[in-house]
XYZ file of C-alpha atoms in Angstrom:
487
model
C -11.418 4.770 -64.212
C -10.750 8.322 -64.135
C -6.946 9.695 -63.474
C -6.393 12.646 -61.414
C -8.773 14.770 -58.724
C -7.671 18.102 -60.477
C -10.467 20.416 -61.100
C -9.403 23.175 -63.301
C -11.225 22.023 -66.061
C -14.198 21.774 -64.338
C -13.839 25.586 -62.905
C -13.232 26.528 -66.309
C -16.363 25.166 -67.725
C -18.329 25.919 -64.729
C -17.309 29.582 -65.188
C -17.939 29.982 -68.498
C -21.383 28.218 -68.453
C -22.505 30.736 -65.720
C -21.322 33.542 -67.703
C -23.574 32.715 -70.051
C -26.656 32.436 -68.086
C -25.774 35.749 -66.080
C -25.267 37.303 -69.686
C -28.818 36.350 -70.392
C -30.487 37.215 -67.195
C -28.997 40.928 -67.883
C -30.022 40.850 -71.320
C -33.723 39.876 -70.028
C -33.209 42.552 -67.301
C -32.433 45.207 -70.094
C -35.548 44.438 -72.360
C -37.928 43.547 -69.860
C -37.481 45.177 -66.599
C -38.823 48.784 -67.416
C -41.612 47.856 -68.928
C -42.411 45.362 -66.150
C -41.154 46.852 -63.102
C -39.775 50.303 -64.014
C -40.882 53.867 -63.145
C -43.891 53.242 -65.372
C -44.361 49.458 -65.288
C -46.826 47.098 -64.583
C -45.562 47.018 -61.070
C -43.792 50.336 -60.729
C -40.439 50.809 -59.111
C -41.579 52.894 -56.828
C -44.199 50.463 -55.460
C -40.980 48.114 -54.342
C -39.021 51.570 -53.367
C -41.776 52.658 -50.979
C -43.104 49.621 -49.861
C -39.727 47.726 -49.099
C -37.056 47.908 -46.394
C -33.674 47.960 -47.687
C -32.365 45.805 -45.306
C -34.937 43.149 -46.179
C -34.599 43.656 -50.150
C -31.312 45.784 -50.919
C -30.976 46.903 -54.350
C -29.255 50.002 -56.344
C -32.736 50.815 -57.194
C -34.171 51.530 -53.661
C -32.090 54.894 -53.891
C -32.001 55.195 -57.427
C -35.303 54.356 -58.618
C -35.133 55.280 -62.406
C -35.470 53.503 -65.925
C -31.593 55.710 -66.260
C -30.456 53.481 -63.501
C -32.140 50.377 -64.726
C -30.758 50.519 -68.332
C -26.958 51.315 -66.672
C -27.185 48.680 -64.439
C -28.484 46.224 -67.123
C -25.811 46.585 -69.452
C -23.089 46.623 -67.074
C -23.941 43.402 -66.181
C -23.977 42.253 -70.273
C -20.610 43.430 -70.499
C -19.135 42.462 -67.428
C -21.164 38.850 -68.067
C -19.084 38.977 -71.166
C -16.090 39.577 -70.103
C -16.524 36.709 -67.525
C -17.396 34.494 -70.486
C -14.645 35.236 -72.415
C -12.520 34.732 -69.689
C -10.927 37.804 -69.269
C -9.290 36.907 -65.907
C -7.494 34.181 -67.843
C -5.447 36.404 -69.760
C -3.637 38.236 -67.049
C -0.515 37.275 -65.708
C -0.190 35.470 -62.277
C -0.885 36.567 -59.612
C -3.759 38.792 -61.217
C -6.380 36.296 -62.402
C -8.158 35.320 -59.147
C -8.295 38.699 -57.799
C -9.375 40.378 -60.644
C -11.867 37.085 -61.006
C -13.243 37.633 -57.616
C -14.148 41.492 -58.340
C -15.598 40.965 -61.748
C -18.011 38.149 -59.803
C -18.797 40.182 -57.108
C -19.733 42.778 -59.313
C -21.959 40.518 -61.529
C -23.476 39.060 -58.629
C -24.090 42.250 -56.679
C -25.715 44.176 -59.648
C -28.174 41.071 -60.353
C -29.040 41.172 -56.744
C -30.587 44.629 -57.293
C -33.034 42.871 -60.360
C -34.040 39.890 -58.227
C -34.784 42.134 -54.953
C -36.733 45.358 -56.843
C -38.820 43.040 -59.530
C -41.481 41.933 -57.468
C -43.664 39.205 -58.817
C -41.715 39.311 -62.018
C -38.926 38.054 -60.225
C -40.230 35.721 -57.644
C -38.893 32.412 -59.435
C -36.619 29.785 -58.100
C -33.912 30.071 -60.483
C -33.105 33.820 -59.621
C -32.064 33.005 -55.961
C -30.248 30.005 -57.484
C -28.451 31.911 -59.961
C -27.726 34.465 -57.099
C -26.457 31.483 -54.843
C -24.453 30.264 -57.505
C -23.114 33.558 -58.422
C -22.023 34.324 -55.023
C -19.941 31.095 -54.664
C -18.450 31.764 -58.414
C -16.623 34.596 -56.224
C -14.522 32.554 -54.405
C -13.528 29.494 -56.827
C -10.600 31.375 -58.485
C -8.891 31.621 -61.820
C -5.831 31.536 -63.894
C -3.486 28.575 -63.076
C -4.139 28.038 -59.321
C -6.207 25.390 -58.143
C -9.785 25.864 -57.319
C -10.674 25.278 -53.765
C -12.351 22.222 -53.434
C -14.567 23.323 -50.598
C -15.971 25.763 -53.198
C -16.838 22.727 -55.239
C -18.210 20.935 -52.308
C -20.960 23.828 -51.637
C -21.885 24.155 -55.221
C -22.651 20.148 -55.260
C -24.536 21.413 -52.309
C -26.610 23.702 -54.085
C -27.345 21.029 -56.821
C -28.668 18.399 -54.078
C -30.965 21.137 -52.189
C -32.071 22.126 -55.739
C -32.670 18.186 -56.607
C -33.568 16.540 -53.311
C -35.925 19.110 -52.917
C -38.011 19.107 -55.923
C -38.048 15.106 -55.553
C -39.558 15.362 -51.766
C -42.123 18.393 -52.604
C -43.358 16.260 -55.388
C -43.887 13.093 -53.052
C -45.594 15.190 -50.627
C -47.607 17.499 -53.039
C -49.531 15.783 -55.291
C -51.140 12.040 -55.699
C -50.049 11.985 -59.740
C -47.070 11.780 -58.702
C -47.002 8.950 -56.425
C -49.258 6.840 -58.602
C -47.309 7.945 -61.946
C -49.961 9.732 -63.598
C -47.950 13.080 -63.634
C -46.696 13.436 -67.393
C -50.044 12.741 -68.367
C -50.749 16.111 -67.642
C -47.332 17.744 -67.630
C -46.472 18.428 -71.176
C -49.720 20.076 -71.754
C -50.203 22.121 -68.707
C -46.668 23.611 -68.433
C -46.094 27.478 -68.396
C -44.878 27.441 -71.859
C -44.635 24.376 -73.438
C -41.920 23.805 -76.942
C -42.119 22.452 -80.085
C -41.647 18.974 -79.079
C -43.947 19.219 -76.047
C -46.883 18.100 -78.258
C -45.016 15.291 -79.408
C -44.180 14.109 -75.835
C -47.317 14.359 -74.616
C -48.521 11.772 -77.088
C -46.075 9.264 -76.162
C -47.379 6.043 -74.662
C -49.195 6.062 -71.083
C -46.112 3.137 -70.263
C -43.472 5.453 -71.178
C -44.704 8.320 -69.004
C -45.041 5.648 -65.905
C -41.006 4.985 -66.785
C -40.350 8.440 -67.187
C -42.181 9.525 -63.690
C -40.537 6.798 -61.955
C -37.386 7.921 -63.497
C -37.728 11.135 -61.912
C -38.056 10.053 -58.447
C -34.779 8.114 -58.696
C -32.919 10.955 -60.247
C -34.172 13.692 -57.781
C -34.492 11.659 -54.393
C -31.714 8.532 -55.169
C -28.914 10.251 -57.533
C -27.976 13.207 -55.387
C -26.580 11.382 -52.807
C -24.062 10.351 -55.048
C -22.888 13.691 -55.748
C -20.687 13.757 -52.881
C -19.273 10.188 -53.612
C -15.802 9.502 -55.098
C -15.318 9.389 -58.314
C -16.355 7.835 -60.490
C -19.487 7.636 -59.007
C -19.861 11.280 -58.477
C -19.439 12.212 -62.162
C -21.809 9.487 -63.034
C -24.461 11.017 -61.046
C -23.336 14.457 -62.874
C -24.004 12.694 -65.737
C -27.430 11.781 -64.950
C -28.494 15.113 -63.858
C -27.055 16.378 -66.950
C -29.300 13.832 -68.776
C -32.623 14.420 -67.100
C -32.530 18.184 -67.453
C -31.566 18.056 -71.154
C -34.573 16.248 -71.491
C -36.624 18.410 -69.815
C -34.899 21.454 -71.675
C -36.044 19.457 -74.928
C -39.329 19.138 -73.986
C -40.338 22.469 -72.406
C -39.298 26.391 -71.641
C -38.414 26.612 -67.967
C -35.981 29.777 -68.521
C -32.609 29.066 -67.375
C -33.725 26.177 -64.435
C -32.412 23.414 -66.486
C -29.453 25.129 -67.601
C -28.382 26.727 -64.507
C -28.745 22.673 -62.941
C -26.331 21.563 -65.595
C -23.903 23.911 -65.038
C -24.071 23.336 -61.108
C -23.593 19.475 -62.161
C -20.371 20.416 -63.718
C -19.332 20.837 -59.700
C -19.783 17.042 -59.753
C -17.280 16.091 -62.506
C -13.048 15.558 -62.136
C -10.605 17.070 -64.570
C -10.005 13.168 -65.234
C -13.625 12.643 -65.840
C -14.057 15.310 -68.262
C -10.777 14.578 -70.263
C -12.428 10.743 -70.652
C -15.560 11.880 -71.908
C -14.150 15.601 -73.929
C -11.252 15.928 -76.252
C -9.606 18.550 -73.807
C -6.355 18.468 -71.558
C -6.552 20.227 -68.406
C -2.913 22.462 -67.910
C -0.885 22.327 -64.606
C -2.148 24.197 -61.891
C -0.311 26.090 -59.256
C -1.145 25.799 -55.354
C -4.456 27.567 -54.226
C -3.419 31.074 -52.588
C -3.596 30.986 -48.986
C -6.149 33.966 -48.884
C -8.126 32.380 -51.317
C -8.406 29.458 -49.161
C -9.447 30.933 -46.205
C -12.287 33.078 -47.632
C -13.413 29.579 -49.048
C -13.207 27.875 -45.704
C -14.742 31.151 -44.100
C -17.768 30.852 -46.817
C -18.120 27.032 -46.218
C -18.744 27.916 -42.233
C -21.645 30.295 -43.071
C -23.180 28.128 -45.637
C -23.267 25.501 -43.087
C -24.878 27.817 -40.455
C -27.205 29.086 -43.002
C -28.579 25.582 -44.091
C -30.260 25.004 -40.902
C -33.772 26.780 -42.425
C -33.254 25.183 -45.629
C -32.810 21.477 -44.386
C -35.568 22.008 -41.706
C -37.711 23.463 -44.510
C -36.905 20.711 -46.855
C -37.504 17.767 -44.365
C -40.744 19.560 -43.215
C -43.862 17.696 -43.834
C -45.308 21.385 -44.863
C -42.479 21.926 -46.872
C -42.270 25.424 -48.828
C -41.278 25.536 -52.420
C -38.247 28.143 -53.635
C -37.755 30.038 -50.646
C -34.706 32.706 -49.573
C -34.204 32.915 -45.838
C -31.720 35.939 -46.251
C -31.642 39.065 -48.240
C -29.124 38.362 -50.200
C -30.146 34.877 -51.134
C -27.059 32.918 -49.940
C -28.787 29.782 -49.141
C -32.098 28.670 -50.256
C -34.562 26.269 -50.407
C -35.882 25.088 -53.930
C -38.414 22.729 -54.794
C -40.897 23.073 -58.008
C -44.125 21.454 -59.428
C -45.386 19.770 -56.415
C -48.708 20.159 -57.615
C -49.449 19.487 -61.446
C -52.111 21.080 -62.986
C -54.723 18.709 -64.665
C -56.328 21.214 -67.084
C -54.531 24.347 -68.850
C -56.747 27.636 -68.692
C -55.110 30.348 -70.910
C -56.203 34.001 -70.828
C -56.687 35.723 -74.486
C -56.595 39.468 -74.352
C -58.402 40.894 -77.301
C -59.367 44.553 -78.477
C -61.543 46.674 -80.460
C -61.523 50.100 -82.443
C -65.456 49.901 -82.084
C -66.700 53.207 -80.159
C -69.890 51.204 -78.959
C -69.800 47.486 -77.668
C -72.462 45.131 -79.150
C -73.146 41.743 -80.138
C -71.699 42.340 -83.312
C -68.218 43.910 -82.101
C -65.519 42.252 -83.974
C -62.683 41.397 -81.215
C -58.886 40.930 -82.016
C -56.558 38.995 -80.102
C -52.896 39.980 -78.814
C -50.198 37.635 -79.632
C -47.694 36.486 -76.988
C -44.403 35.366 -77.630
C -44.439 32.119 -75.768
C -47.951 31.670 -74.587
C -50.690 29.730 -76.546
C -53.366 31.957 -78.138
C -53.282 31.107 -82.217
C -54.591 27.554 -82.137
C -52.385 26.766 -85.326
C -49.330 28.341 -83.920
C -46.543 25.834 -83.151
C -44.906 25.994 -79.809
C -42.091 28.052 -79.978
C -38.522 27.232 -78.085
C -37.840 30.042 -75.846
C -35.897 28.781 -72.985
C -32.875 29.309 -71.757
C -34.633 32.708 -72.101
C -36.960 33.927 -69.837
C -40.492 35.669 -71.086
C -41.471 36.758 -67.423
C -44.768 38.675 -68.823
C -45.947 35.224 -70.468
C -45.107 33.066 -67.013
C -46.940 35.365 -64.698
C -49.941 34.882 -67.636
C -50.058 31.378 -67.098
C -50.344 31.754 -62.920
C -52.919 34.654 -63.629
C -54.880 32.033 -65.486
C -55.354 29.561 -62.676
C -57.572 31.678 -61.234
C -61.112 33.217 -62.624
C -60.290 36.763 -61.923
C -57.415 39.184 -61.615
C -58.052 39.842 -58.185
C -54.770 38.843 -56.484
C -52.686 40.179 -59.992
C -52.523 44.082 -59.256
C -50.304 44.418 -62.577
C -53.546 43.100 -65.006
C -55.267 45.669 -65.509
C -52.190 47.915 -66.007
C -51.307 45.885 -68.720
C -54.752 45.906 -70.603
C -54.254 50.020 -69.897
C -51.146 50.170 -71.254
C -52.084 47.955 -74.362
C -55.128 50.430 -74.515
C -52.503 53.617 -74.638
C -50.441 51.335 -77.172
C -47.496 51.474 -74.677
C -44.271 51.395 -77.147
C -42.498 49.072 -74.574
C -45.280 47.062 -73.451
C -45.700 46.261 -77.248
C -42.320 45.059 -77.097
C -43.572 42.446 -74.649
C -45.682 40.892 -77.219
C -45.232 38.998 -80.114
C -47.558 40.872 -82.597
C -50.659 43.768 -81.329
C -53.134 43.396 -83.959
C -53.087 47.465 -83.950
C -49.961 48.343 -84.705
C -49.484 49.866 -87.778
C -53.278 50.803 -88.200
C -54.641 53.952 -88.288
C -57.067 53.093 -86.001
C -56.621 52.795 -82.386
C -58.087 50.355 -79.831
C -61.469 51.550 -77.830
C -61.980 48.928 -75.548
C -60.039 45.762 -74.800
C -61.156 42.636 -72.413
C -59.710 39.434 -71.672
C -61.386 35.718 -72.181
C -60.439 32.728 -69.985
C -60.079 29.856 -72.044
C -59.403 25.765 -71.434
C -56.708 24.852 -73.739
C -55.415 21.531 -74.533
C -53.448 19.758 -77.030
C -54.875 18.290 -80.363
C -55.028 14.827 -80.847
C -52.906 13.238 -83.760
C -55.664 12.792 -85.509
C -57.080 16.562 -84.780
C -53.788 17.777 -86.054
C -53.968 15.822 -89.505
C -57.483 17.220 -89.996
C -56.985 20.910 -89.262
C -53.382 21.332 -89.018
C -53.844 22.775 -85.252
C -51.565 22.293 -82.455
C -54.248 23.205 -80.009
C -57.918 23.133 -79.098
C -59.911 25.237 -76.741
C -63.129 26.252 -75.254
C -64.491 29.499 -73.652
C -64.879 28.784 -69.753
C -65.677 32.863 -68.572
C -65.069 36.036 -68.912
C -61.742 37.342 -67.170
C -62.337 41.208 -67.446
C -65.155 42.504 -68.996
C -64.971 44.619 -72.320
C -63.537 48.580 -70.716
C -62.474 51.463 -72.230
C -59.260 53.537 -70.656
C -61.836 55.264 -68.661
C -63.034 52.411 -66.928
C -60.054 50.649 -66.301
C -58.551 53.573 -64.483
C -61.776 53.041 -61.971
C -60.692 49.729 -61.468
C -57.400 48.994 -61.425
C -54.906 50.521 -58.752
C -52.261 53.531 -60.233
C -53.793 53.936 -63.577
């Protein structure tokens, strides 16, 4: 069906897609890392530097734990990712593109490693490890006119396989709703950050929800074995995966998880398949340099040896989701959403300028960029950008108190202090631009649900809610300092 088994065009598209995601990841670090995990962050950088073993969690910030270093590393990463995105190595004459590409991707990978290993809870997501694992393999894929080592493409397919198949297995093992095909009855409403189409997807017919859950099992449990098949089966499997991820991107905000999976799926194609589907033509290639072939083989041997534990975990009845088994995140295990929450809980943070708290006190809510607070606000489109605080607030809301979240009281204190960097993480601070400052703050826990079509027609609201408890009782800054660590 497809002519040719070359992979120059595959590499070209893969590198551009990966560079775009690294650019995005470094921008997230540039704007969010300091208020979240910097010198005076919600989880201060010194907590990492003092509590970590460098050999277990290597990071440049272990040696230079400063906000200035964070800014330098983040913006350096932005510049280098942008150079990779525009294809800097391809501008050079042979034989320079490949060694320049290797150095460029190695630096990008090392810089981002520093954020992941020092970011603590705010960087504890599976797509961080997957971005690092994929970035490491990108070092050895070559550039310019040379043909990419085929073994590196196989290793990228192996990352994709572990991501998809691991996710499929953990779902079957994790929750009855995946087995009785009812998971989509809850997913769109209870996912971390719904997007503008989530409300509409939630209200699709039950029969469609059963069909898409069954389709999820097919795409995650059966299709991945075709990634390693000859063409055109491999390309068709990659296309199915891309279509599946595209639907998830249309109906939810999962940072760059779906986009990165699409980038990995490019490795299942050949140039012939891409030329058949796209109005492009790959140029002639030259033989892969011996040093690049040798490096690719060494990487393959390393990956095979390090894949034992991820495979054991994937096949285990007690499968663990999203785990790195080495400090550099070279070979990881993946799998998310083994359990689907049936109810959506939200923490609404409110402040007041009243000096004394009474039943008449007027509380004003802080608005966040992604999470629902305002019932009339349409869910926003955020992905592939990543709102790390909003995601952690989703996790925090699952419990009735912040006992397991040491950063939460620090967040409340910083809002009372009107800290500018923390405010930048919000969509709106009710006290911004006002002469009066907040004197007390509280956090209320609600159960949120999507409105029905009839309710939305009548009220214009996207959400309804009911109060289920007090997450943090009203407190002044002095009272918070007595409650929270390091305030």
